[in-house]
Every structure is written in C-alpha cells, then in structure tokens.
C-alpha cells in the first residue's frame, strides 16, 4: 500500500513537470525586443538603455583611449592621452637598484594595463590599474602619478609608492610579448623556452603552456578565436587555438626576417619585416605581396579605413 502511494506521488510529480515544460520553454525562448525584457537576464559588460532601445556596452568600459609606451632603458611606462598626445602619467618598473625592462603591454576590458618586464633571464608581470584600487573610507588615500600641471609631463613615483602599480606574476623566463584572448586569459611569450603560457590575470596562476617552433617575438589575437605568434629566430608564423591549447598550424616565412604583425582585411595578415612590409594570405599559407624598402619595421597596425601604419 505504501509502495502504491509513492508510485502515485511520483506519477503526479511527473505529470506536473510535463505540464510545466511548455511554460518553462516559453520563458527561456522569449524574444527580447525592448530594454525591459533584458531584466530577466544577467548583464555581462553591457547594460540596458531606454534611449538605444536595447543593450549597450557598459559605461564603465567607455574609457578614455590611452597609449601605453614602455621604455626599457629607463625602466618606465608612459601613459599618453591619445586624443591630445599628452603624457598623463608615468610609472616606475621595479626597485631602483633593479634592471627591469618593460617590453610589452596588454590592456584588459576594464582598461587596466599589464606590463611584461624582462629581468635578466626571468621576468615579471606588472599591473597598472585604470582606476583607484579601493574606495573604502578605511583605506589610505590613493597615491599615484599624474600630470598635475597639465604641461604634458608627469613624474614617476618611486617603486612601491604608487598604489595603482602591483606585481601579479613572476616568470621563470624572459617575457617577449603579451595578449589577452577572448576568454580573458593573458598569454605571455617566453624567450628561451619556445613557448607561450596562459595566466589568470588577477592572480598570475598559469593555466596552459603551448610549445612553439621557435622563440615568440610578437603575438596578436586574431578575429577567429586564434592567436598569431611570430618566431623570428626560425622565421616561422604559428596559429594557436587558445581554447584547445594547441598549435593549429605553422608557416615558414623564408627570408622575410619577420618582426611585427597585424590583421588586415579578411584572411590577410600584414608583416613588418627586416627590410620592409609583406602581405600574408592565411588560406594559402603564402606571402602574396612584399615591398623591400631596406627599412626594418618594428611595429605595424591597420586603422578602420584599411590603411597600414608602421614604425621603423
């Protein structure tokens, strides 16, 4: 008798579940057409806007565009307002008696800068916060570098005095490049080990290590969930899948002497070389155009209009 009651109870629960399936499916397949509809979800880097009639990027992400310029010889990183070209802050990298050489910078979605500093055969990852670290009334006031006079020159505070600067990771090898992937992991190129490692940026914990066909010199994030890594010592270009943690493909660049890389139009990469510029087609894995101007290009980028800019 007791077993029969339990069976009836289970049957009733099953019937209720089946009857409610349509209702639940209706909720989760709801068409979101207005800002009010988005109240059912969780916002991730976006917010609802009545004026826009939908979702917009979070206002906290609408940062002033900054250029971060590392100076290895002076162990400094300059923060420049891209709108005016003026230096707004300057940050010391490492203790005064050290020889930390900032060599690469990557920016997270919140505007924080992560700086790779070489220190002999090892290295460090330093974070420069975009905003003050704490607004608690129980904490000491913020102390940071700033151009108080507005003349475009800022003084760096001694190491350990700037509250926006902190070390987040110690590296076993000398870093050469940095890039954030679409999953929020910070990838670091390590010289001497022929590898790149993925770090959790806030803690410095290593999640993945990928070995390459050479020492990584330059690294960028591609538009199709990929990392492109230049290995200049072996004149190779590696395409890496950051999710699988594996090299998808490698390409021999011959005598190009690659030094820098950026994405161009669909399926194309631009390479700055030891003697000029080259255009690389991903589908065929070959260089389709090159210009030997006998000028070494240490940096290369494209703008929204498709023009290519290079630093030599």
XYZ file of C-alpha atoms in Angstrom, residues 20-164:
145
model
C 5.042 22.910 -16.928
C 7.603 22.151 -19.645
C 5.820 24.303 -22.191
C 5.666 27.227 -19.777
C 9.362 26.984 -18.927
C 10.273 26.667 -22.589
C 8.218 29.747 -23.325
C 10.139 31.755 -20.723
C 13.594 30.721 -21.953
C 12.725 31.209 -25.614
C 11.282 34.651 -25.016
C 12.071 37.153 -27.748
C 13.862 40.151 -26.252
C 12.670 43.270 -28.070
C 12.960 46.088 -25.540
C 15.084 47.195 -22.581
C 12.503 45.931 -20.087
C 12.821 42.384 -21.456
C 16.501 42.253 -20.517
C 15.642 42.451 -16.835
C 15.259 38.653 -16.841
C 18.977 38.093 -17.521
C 22.376 38.830 -16.029
C 24.365 41.677 -17.538
C 27.952 40.927 -18.566
C 29.864 44.050 -19.672
C 26.643 45.529 -21.074
C 23.623 47.434 -19.730
C 20.077 48.180 -20.834
C 19.385 51.546 -22.453
C 15.945 53.079 -22.954
C 17.390 55.605 -25.409
C 19.092 52.939 -27.532
C 16.145 50.556 -27.236
C 18.308 47.589 -26.212
C 21.736 46.729 -24.882
C 24.817 48.935 -24.982
C 28.382 48.475 -23.741
C 28.752 49.242 -20.065
C 29.640 52.852 -19.410
C 32.499 51.688 -17.215
C 34.109 50.315 -20.375
C 33.918 53.609 -22.251
C 37.423 54.592 -21.159
C 39.471 57.466 -22.485
C 41.743 55.981 -25.165
C 45.275 55.733 -23.848
C 48.590 54.790 -25.384
C 50.974 52.867 -23.154
C 54.610 53.345 -24.122
C 57.273 51.197 -22.411
C 60.832 52.498 -22.123
C 63.200 49.565 -21.465
C 66.284 51.760 -20.997
C 64.615 53.954 -18.345
C 62.514 51.165 -16.732
C 59.429 53.355 -17.172
C 55.975 53.123 -18.757
C 54.310 56.304 -20.004
C 50.528 56.743 -20.208
C 49.528 59.077 -23.053
C 46.102 60.523 -23.807
C 45.556 59.546 -27.441
C 43.213 62.496 -28.007
C 45.719 65.180 -27.102
C 49.018 63.327 -27.371
C 49.965 64.472 -23.874
C 51.565 62.285 -21.253
C 49.206 61.962 -18.280
C 51.171 59.609 -16.024
C 54.471 57.769 -15.739
C 55.162 54.568 -13.829
C 58.412 53.145 -12.478
C 59.004 49.451 -13.220
C 60.942 47.647 -10.490
C 63.017 48.735 -7.491
C 65.616 51.451 -8.021
C 68.546 49.010 -7.785
C 66.978 46.552 -10.277
C 67.126 46.397 -14.062
C 63.530 45.620 -15.031
C 62.973 46.303 -18.734
C 59.304 46.771 -19.780
C 58.949 45.244 -23.234
C 55.227 44.627 -23.900
C 51.830 45.930 -22.753
C 48.320 44.410 -22.940
C 45.022 46.005 -21.848
C 42.063 44.155 -20.313
C 38.392 45.059 -20.882
C 38.380 47.336 -17.811
C 41.284 49.429 -19.103
C 43.933 48.025 -16.736
C 47.408 47.758 -18.260
C 49.553 44.643 -17.849
C 53.258 45.143 -18.477
C 55.789 42.393 -19.209
C 59.155 43.260 -17.674
C 62.324 41.356 -18.514
C 64.732 40.909 -15.611
C 67.816 39.102 -16.858
C 66.722 35.608 -17.905
C 63.456 35.851 -15.903
C 60.624 38.353 -15.760
C 57.612 39.886 -14.042
C 54.055 40.890 -14.963
C 53.098 44.276 -13.505
C 49.529 45.586 -13.405
C 48.716 49.288 -13.616
C 45.105 49.847 -12.567
C 42.995 52.167 -14.663
C 41.226 53.461 -11.564
C 41.880 53.534 -7.823
C 42.140 50.118 -6.210
C 39.794 50.801 -3.299
C 37.228 53.450 -2.380
C 36.746 52.250 1.179
C 36.912 55.008 3.780
C 39.007 52.628 5.897
C 41.839 52.616 3.343
C 44.563 55.195 2.931
C 44.138 57.801 0.163
C 45.310 56.859 -3.310
C 48.849 57.847 -4.259
C 49.631 57.738 -7.970
C 51.431 59.533 -10.778
C 49.527 62.274 -12.588
C 50.226 65.346 -14.710
C 49.012 67.902 -12.177
C 50.286 70.941 -14.110
C 48.816 69.940 -17.476
C 52.074 70.553 -19.329
C 52.247 67.000 -20.711
C 54.941 65.783 -18.326
C 54.413 63.546 -15.322
C 56.871 62.278 -12.733
C 57.020 58.615 -11.772
C 56.767 57.764 -8.090
C 59.441 55.525 -6.542
C 58.745 51.785 -6.806
C 56.262 50.696 -4.138
C 54.766 54.183 -3.648
C 52.242 54.173 -6.492
C 49.076 52.461 -5.261
C 47.943 51.608 -8.788
